[in-house]
Short mmCIF file of C-alpha atoms in Angstrom, two decimals:
data_model
loop_
_atom_site.label_atom_id
_atom_site.label_comp_id
_atom_site.label_asym_id
_atom_site.label_seq_id
_atom_site.Cartn_x
_atom_site.Cartn_y
_atom_site.Cartn_z
CA MET A 1 0.24 -0.21 0.31
CA LYS A 2 0.87 3.83 -0.46
CA ALA A 3 1.38 6.20 2.89
CA VAL A 4 2.90 9.24 3.13
CA LEU A 5 5.63 9.39 5.40
CA CYS A 6 7.60 11.34 8.08
CA LYS A 7 11.03 10.24 8.09
CA GLU A 8 12.41 13.31 9.18
CA TYR A 9 11.20 16.07 11.42
CA GLY A 10 10.48 18.85 9.28
CA PRO A 11 8.42 20.75 6.64
CA PRO A 12 5.64 19.59 5.13
CA SER A 13 7.67 19.58 2.08
CA SER A 14 9.96 16.75 3.88
CA LEU A 15 7.17 13.93 3.80
CA VAL A 16 7.99 11.27 1.00
CA ILE A 17 5.02 8.64 -0.28
CA GLU A 18 6.69 5.29 -0.24
CA ASP A 19 5.40 1.86 -0.73
CA VAL A 20 4.85 -0.37 2.24
CA PRO A 21 3.24 -3.41 4.29
CA THR A 22 0.03 -3.78 4.66
CA PRO A 23 -0.40 -4.16 8.38
CA GLU A 24 -1.54 -7.47 9.17
CA PRO A 25 -4.82 -6.78 12.61
CA LYS A 26 -3.12 -8.19 15.50
CA LYS A 27 -6.05 -9.66 18.04
CA GLY A 28 -8.56 -6.92 18.43
CA GLN A 29 -8.05 -5.07 16.00
CA VAL A 30 -9.75 -3.71 12.46
CA LEU A 31 -8.17 -3.22 9.16
CA LEU A 32 -9.50 -0.57 6.53
CA GLU A 33 -9.65 0.95 3.64
CA VAL A 34 -9.13 4.43 4.25
CA HIS A 35 -11.24 6.46 1.45
CA SER A 36 -10.89 9.97 3.34
CA ALA A 37 -8.91 11.27 6.11
CA ALA A 38 -9.11 14.31 7.68
CA ILE A 39 -6.25 17.10 7.67
CA ASN A 40 -5.87 19.16 11.01
CA PHE A 41 -3.71 21.69 12.61
CA PRO A 42 -1.82 18.72 14.88
CA ASP A 43 -1.21 17.52 11.86
CA VAL A 44 1.48 20.08 11.18
CA LEU A 45 3.05 20.10 14.95
CA ILE A 46 3.23 16.41 14.54
CA ILE A 47 5.64 16.21 11.68
CA GLU A 48 7.82 19.31 13.20
CA ASN A 49 8.09 17.04 16.51
CA LYS A 50 6.00 20.30 18.00
CA TYR A 51 2.96 18.10 19.50
CA GLN A 52 2.40 16.22 22.67
CA PHE A 53 2.40 12.81 21.19
CA LYS A 54 5.65 11.80 19.51
CA PRO A 55 5.57 8.63 18.02
CA PRO A 56 8.55 6.96 16.70
CA LEU A 57 10.00 7.95 13.10
CA PRO A 58 9.29 6.85 10.75
CA PHE A 59 5.17 7.08 10.54
CA SER A 60 2.48 8.34 8.92
CA PRO A 61 0.74 11.41 10.10
CA GLY A 62 -2.90 11.73 9.85
CA GLY A 63 -5.42 11.95 13.19
CA GLU A 64 -9.07 10.38 11.74
CA VAL A 65 -10.02 8.54 8.92
CA ALA A 66 -12.82 7.00 7.38
CA GLY A 67 -12.90 3.64 5.78
CA ILE A 68 -14.32 0.38 5.13
CA VAL A 69 -13.42 -2.66 7.09
CA THR A 70 -11.86 -5.23 5.19
CA LYS A 71 -10.35 -7.53 7.69
CA LEU A 72 -11.34 -8.91 11.11
CA GLY A 73 -8.48 -9.62 14.04
CA GLU A 74 -8.94 -11.90 16.76
CA GLY A 75 -12.00 -11.15 18.85
CA VAL A 76 -13.71 -8.52 17.44
CA THR A 77 -17.40 -8.43 18.30
CA LYS A 78 -18.05 -4.97 17.30
CA VAL A 79 -18.15 -4.25 13.45
CA LYS A 80 -18.10 -6.44 10.96
CA VAL A 81 -16.03 -7.01 6.99
CA GLY A 82 -18.13 -4.29 5.05
CA ASP A 83 -18.91 -1.68 7.52
CA ARG A 84 -18.30 1.89 6.84
CA VAL A 85 -16.98 3.47 9.90
CA ILE A 86 -15.05 6.29 11.12
CA GLY A 87 -11.53 5.78 12.60
CA SER A 88 -9.54 7.66 15.45
CA CYS A 89 -5.73 7.01 15.20
CA GLY A 90 -3.78 9.84 16.59
CA TRP A 91 -1.32 9.18 12.96
CA GLY A 92 -1.08 6.26 11.15
CA GLY A 93 -4.17 7.98 9.36
CA PHE A 94 -2.02 9.40 6.00
CA ALA A 95 -2.45 5.94 4.55
CA GLU A 96 -4.45 3.32 2.07
CA GLU A 97 -4.90 1.01 4.92
CA ILE A 98 -4.30 1.08 8.74
CA ALA A 99 -5.54 -1.47 11.43
CA LEU A 100 -6.57 0.37 14.88
CA ASP A 101 -8.30 -1.30 17.93
CA GLU A 102 -11.79 -2.15 17.72
CA ALA A 103 -11.85 0.78 20.73
CA ARG A 104 -11.29 3.34 18.33
CA VAL A 105 -13.78 2.85 15.80
CA THR A 106 -17.17 3.56 14.87
CA PRO A 107 -19.70 2.64 12.96
CA ILE A 108 -20.54 5.75 10.03
CA PRO A 109 -24.90 6.72 9.93
CA ASP A 110 -26.57 5.58 6.23
CA GLU A 111 -26.82 9.56 6.22
CA MET A 112 -23.44 9.97 5.97
CA ASP A 113 -20.68 9.88 3.45
CA LEU A 114 -16.95 8.74 3.83
CA VAL A 115 -15.85 12.41 3.27
CA THR A 116 -18.13 13.72 5.52
CA ALA A 117 -17.13 11.46 8.08
CA SER A 118 -13.22 12.03 8.20
CA ALA A 119 -14.19 15.27 8.66
CA PHE A 120 -16.32 14.65 11.70
CA LEU A 121 -14.88 13.38 14.84
CA MET A 122 -11.79 15.05 15.88
CA THR A 123 -14.01 18.84 15.45
CA TYR A 124 -16.81 17.90 16.03
CA GLY A 125 -15.48 16.00 19.04
CA THR A 126 -13.48 18.54 20.70
CA SER A 127 -15.35 21.26 20.41
CA HIS A 128 -18.71 19.77 22.16
CA HIS A 129 -16.49 18.44 24.85
CA ALA A 130 -15.75 22.47 25.74
CA LEU A 131 -19.40 23.86 24.85
CA LYS A 132 -20.69 21.04 27.10
CA ASP A 133 -18.44 19.48 30.17
CA ARG A 134 -15.57 21.89 30.58
CA ALA A 135 -17.75 25.60 29.96
CA GLN A 136 -21.17 23.70 30.69
CA ILE A 137 -22.39 26.55 28.52
CA LYS A 138 -26.53 27.69 29.00
CA PRO A 139 -28.85 28.57 26.57
CA GLY A 140 -29.31 32.12 26.16
CA GLU A 141 -25.65 32.53 27.12
CA SER A 142 -23.21 34.39 24.57
CA LEU A 143 -21.12 32.28 22.95
CA LEU A 144 -17.72 33.99 21.25
CA VAL A 145 -15.55 32.04 19.03
CA LEU A 146 -12.25 33.28 17.83
CA GLY A 147 -10.96 31.28 14.46
CA ALA A 148 -14.60 30.62 13.96
CA ALA A 149 -13.79 29.54 10.37
CA GLY A 150 -11.84 26.83 11.05
CA GLY A 151 -12.82 23.41 11.53
CA VAL A 152 -12.97 23.73 15.40
CA GLY A 153 -14.30 27.10 14.70
CA LEU A 154 -17.19 26.72 12.59
CA ALA A 155 -18.25 23.64 14.90
CA ALA A 156 -18.19 25.30 17.88
CA VAL A 157 -20.06 28.14 16.29
CA GLU A 158 -22.94 25.48 14.74
CA LEU A 159 -22.56 23.25 18.16
CA GLY A 160 -23.29 26.84 19.95
CA LYS A 161 -26.34 27.34 17.84
CA ALA A 162 -27.71 23.58 18.92
CA MET A 163 -27.22 24.49 22.51
CA GLY A 164 -29.41 27.58 22.53
CA ALA A 165 -26.39 30.07 22.93
CA ARG A 166 -26.29 33.45 20.82
CA VAL A 167 -23.02 33.22 18.67
CA ILE A 168 -20.68 35.52 18.07
CA ALA A 169 -18.39 34.91 15.26
CA ALA A 170 -14.46 36.28 14.71
CA ALA A 171 -12.01 35.95 11.75
CA SER A 172 -9.85 37.50 10.01
CA SER A 173 -11.48 38.03 6.47
CA GLU A 174 -15.44 38.61 5.05
CA GLU A 175 -15.03 35.41 3.65
CA LYS A 176 -14.73 33.39 6.17
CA LEU A 177 -17.20 35.63 8.20
CA GLN A 178 -19.68 34.38 5.43
CA VAL A 179 -19.20 31.00 5.66
CA CYS A 180 -19.53 31.70 9.95
CA ARG A 181 -23.02 33.42 8.86
CA ASP A 182 -23.72 30.28 6.58
CA HIS A 183 -23.40 27.71 9.50
CA GLY A 184 -25.49 29.80 12.04
CA ALA A 185 -23.52 33.16 14.10
CA ASP A 186 -25.84 35.60 15.09
CA GLU A 187 -22.90 38.30 15.18
CA THR A 188 -19.55 38.20 13.85
CA ILE A 189 -16.21 40.65 14.00
CA LEU A 190 -13.12 40.70 11.63
CA TYR A 191 -10.38 40.81 13.01
CA PRO A 192 -6.67 41.86 11.76
CA THR A 193 -4.38 38.79 10.96
CA GLY A 194 -0.87 38.65 12.18
CA SER A 195 0.25 40.51 15.32
CA LEU A 196 -1.97 42.77 16.84
CA ASP A 197 -0.75 46.30 18.43
CA LYS A 198 -2.57 47.59 21.25
CA ASP A 199 -4.76 49.95 19.84
CA GLN A 200 -6.08 47.06 17.84
CA GLN A 201 -6.27 44.53 21.15
CA ARG A 202 -8.39 47.43 22.62
CA ALA A 203 -10.23 47.87 19.68
CA PHE A 204 -11.22 43.83 19.62
CA THR A 205 -11.61 44.38 23.23
CA ASP A 206 -14.50 47.14 22.62
CA LYS A 207 -16.55 45.37 19.85
CA ILE A 208 -16.10 42.19 21.51
CA LYS A 209 -18.15 44.10 24.58
CA GLU A 210 -20.58 46.40 21.96
CA LEU A 211 -22.00 43.18 20.62
CA THR A 212 -22.72 41.91 24.34
CA GLY A 213 -24.14 44.88 25.52
CA GLY A 214 -20.91 45.74 27.60
CA GLN A 215 -21.20 42.62 29.48
CA GLY A 216 -18.74 40.32 28.01
CA ALA A 217 -18.87 36.78 26.54
CA ASP A 218 -20.12 34.30 28.81
CA VAL A 219 -18.21 31.69 26.98
CA VAL A 220 -14.64 32.32 24.91
CA TYR A 221 -14.10 30.08 22.91
CA ASP A 222 -9.88 30.29 21.71
CA PRO A 223 -7.99 27.35 19.67
CA VAL A 224 -5.87 30.81 17.98
CA GLY A 225 -4.13 31.88 20.85
CA GLY A 226 -1.14 34.63 20.28
CA ASP A 227 -2.55 38.52 20.69
CA TYR A 228 -6.06 37.42 20.31
CA SER A 229 -5.96 35.75 23.64
CA GLU A 230 -5.95 38.63 26.18
CA PRO A 231 -8.23 41.25 24.11
CA ALA A 232 -10.62 38.08 24.29
CA LEU A 233 -10.29 37.18 27.97
CA ARG A 234 -10.54 41.36 29.61
CA ALA A 235 -14.14 41.35 27.36
CA THR A 236 -15.24 38.19 29.38
CA ASN A 237 -18.29 38.56 31.24
CA TRP A 238 -18.41 37.87 35.34
CA GLU A 239 -18.29 34.55 35.72
CA GLY A 240 -17.70 33.82 31.98
CA ARG A 241 -15.63 30.74 30.68
CA PHE A 242 -12.47 31.01 28.70
CA LEU A 243 -11.86 27.78 27.11
CA VAL A 244 -8.18 27.35 25.77
CA VAL A 245 -8.57 25.21 22.94
CA GLY A 246 -4.99 25.59 20.89
CA PHE A 247 -2.34 27.83 19.49
CA ALA A 248 -2.83 28.12 15.66
CA ALA A 249 -2.01 31.83 15.46
CA GLY A 250 1.36 30.38 16.78
CA PRO A 251 3.34 32.10 20.06
CA ILE A 252 1.47 30.86 22.97
CA PRO A 253 -0.13 33.58 25.64
CA LYS A 254 0.79 34.95 28.74
CA VAL A 255 -1.78 36.26 30.08
CA PRO A 256 -2.35 38.49 32.94
CA LEU A 257 -3.79 36.25 35.38
CA ASN A 258 -5.69 39.13 37.87
CA LEU A 259 -7.98 39.53 34.95
CA ALA A 260 -9.05 35.88 36.21
CA LEU A 261 -9.79 37.69 39.59
CA LEU A 262 -10.97 40.75 38.44
CA LYS A 263 -14.01 38.81 36.53
CA GLY A 264 -14.23 35.97 38.69
CA CYS A 265 -14.01 33.99 35.50
CA GLN A 266 -12.31 30.64 34.67
CA ILE A 267 -9.53 29.80 32.41
CA VAL A 268 -10.27 26.15 31.50
CA GLY A 269 -8.28 23.40 29.78
CA VAL A 270 -9.39 22.03 26.48
CA PHE A 271 -7.55 18.28 25.70
CA TRP A 272 -10.63 16.15 24.04
CA GLY A 273 -7.74 13.74 23.22
CA ALA A 274 -6.87 13.12 26.82
CA PHE A 275 -10.52 13.34 27.58
CA THR A 276 -11.56 10.36 25.19
CA GLY A 277 -9.38 8.15 26.57
CA ARG A 278 -9.53 8.86 30.37
CA GLU A 279 -12.96 9.22 30.36
CA PRO A 280 -14.32 5.95 27.07
CA ALA A 281 -18.01 5.70 28.57
CA ARG A 282 -18.64 9.49 28.49
CA HIS A 283 -17.22 10.10 25.10
CA GLN A 284 -19.17 7.02 23.96
CA GLU A 285 -22.18 9.57 25.01
CA ASN A 286 -21.25 12.74 24.30
CA LEU A 287 -20.77 10.56 20.04
CA LYS A 288 -23.99 9.75 20.41
CA GLU A 289 -25.14 13.02 21.19
CA LEU A 290 -23.16 14.37 18.32
CA VAL A 291 -24.45 11.75 15.44
CA SER A 292 -28.09 12.34 16.38
CA TRP A 293 -27.49 15.84 16.15
CA PHE A 294 -25.82 14.90 12.52
CA LYS A 295 -29.33 13.15 11.54
CA ALA A 296 -31.78 15.74 12.94
CA GLY A 297 -30.12 18.42 10.59
CA LYS A 298 -28.37 20.58 13.09
CA LEU A 299 -25.31 19.66 12.52
CA LYS A 300 -23.75 20.40 8.60
CA PRO A 301 -20.10 19.51 8.67
CA PHE A 302 -18.08 21.90 5.97
CA VAL A 303 -14.92 19.90 3.47
CA SER A 304 -13.58 22.73 1.59
CA ARG A 305 -11.50 20.95 -0.96
CA GLN A 306 -10.35 17.25 -1.19
CA TYR A 307 -6.51 16.69 -1.95
CA LYS A 308 -4.96 13.61 -3.10
CA PHE A 309 -1.57 12.10 -1.47
CA THR A 310 0.50 13.84 -4.32
CA GLU A 311 -1.26 17.22 -2.71
CA VAL A 312 -0.03 16.56 0.79
CA ALA A 313 2.53 19.15 1.33
CA GLN A 314 0.44 21.97 -0.42
CA ALA A 315 -2.77 20.69 2.48
CA LEU A 316 -0.45 20.46 5.42
CA ASP A 317 0.94 24.50 4.11
CA ASP A 318 -2.49 25.76 3.55
CA MET A 319 -3.25 24.79 7.29
CA ALA A 320 -0.40 26.12 8.77
CA ALA A 321 -0.80 29.52 7.17
CA ARG A 322 -4.84 29.38 8.05
CA LYS A 323 -6.04 29.76 4.82
CA VAL A 324 -8.38 26.45 5.27
CA LYS A 325 -12.18 27.13 5.72
CA GLY A 326 -14.27 24.13 7.65
CA LYS A 327 -12.35 21.00 7.14
CA ILE A 328 -10.01 19.52 4.37
CA VAL A 329 -9.35 15.90 3.34
CA LEU A 330 -6.53 13.59 1.69
CA VAL A 331 -8.00 11.41 -0.49
CA PRO A 332 -5.91 8.16 -1.26
CA SER A 333 -5.96 7.78 -5.99
CA ARG A 334 -7.74 4.46 -6.31
#
């Protein structure tokens, strides 16, 4: 089979495509024929040795896939050959086939195609866990989403609406903001790209307060970091919740902790990957709720582009440059 390989840490251009042996499913594993693999920001980090998980070289990046079960290892009972499934793998997904533990695959509802399925689990799972479990968001509260046109951001916009929140989407272009409005955002904020000076940060804070009647946002969803975090934290309501989701802008911000004291607010970490491993039963409950909302038409995953294996460097460069709207996926050439 063909696989995209990281043989040495470096930029996306250092990845290679090679023929490697098809894996044999071990006890408790299934073999998947991969039809689509989602591209996520951690894929950019993991090939540069900047991610929390550090697989031994060489490895294939790609943390979530969708495909068809072609072979079962001993003792597998959850799925059968021919089933269409989502696979959560952490890495190894940018390949034509992958062997996964039975617990890491989930059957796909008939209403969901394989490309959509590959782009569903990580973004919606992260944002659902953030808003439901970490922020405990309530109907009628205001939700500010930074990087709102990206994968997790757009999922947070849709989920915020499904949970009854008033959603304010912030992004760096009018084109991106239109995508947010198409997916249910009530209000939008256009902010500059790159570094923000003090006046730009102050203007961002003021705009958030203006759109929340001077109160500030009840919940801030921040997958961006950089110069955007502190002005958003300054615009958090009394007893608000500031969700630390990621750092797509690059630098990990250092914020004045007196802001948390003055606002009585919480700064809350969101690590969905660890949550799924530590609390698998709650994760399965959340996944069932997400699938039910998809079936009901409340969630509409947006895949803006499909890339071939030979275009993997371009796909990851687009992700790193924050050019992506919604989700992008890698599709094996068969």
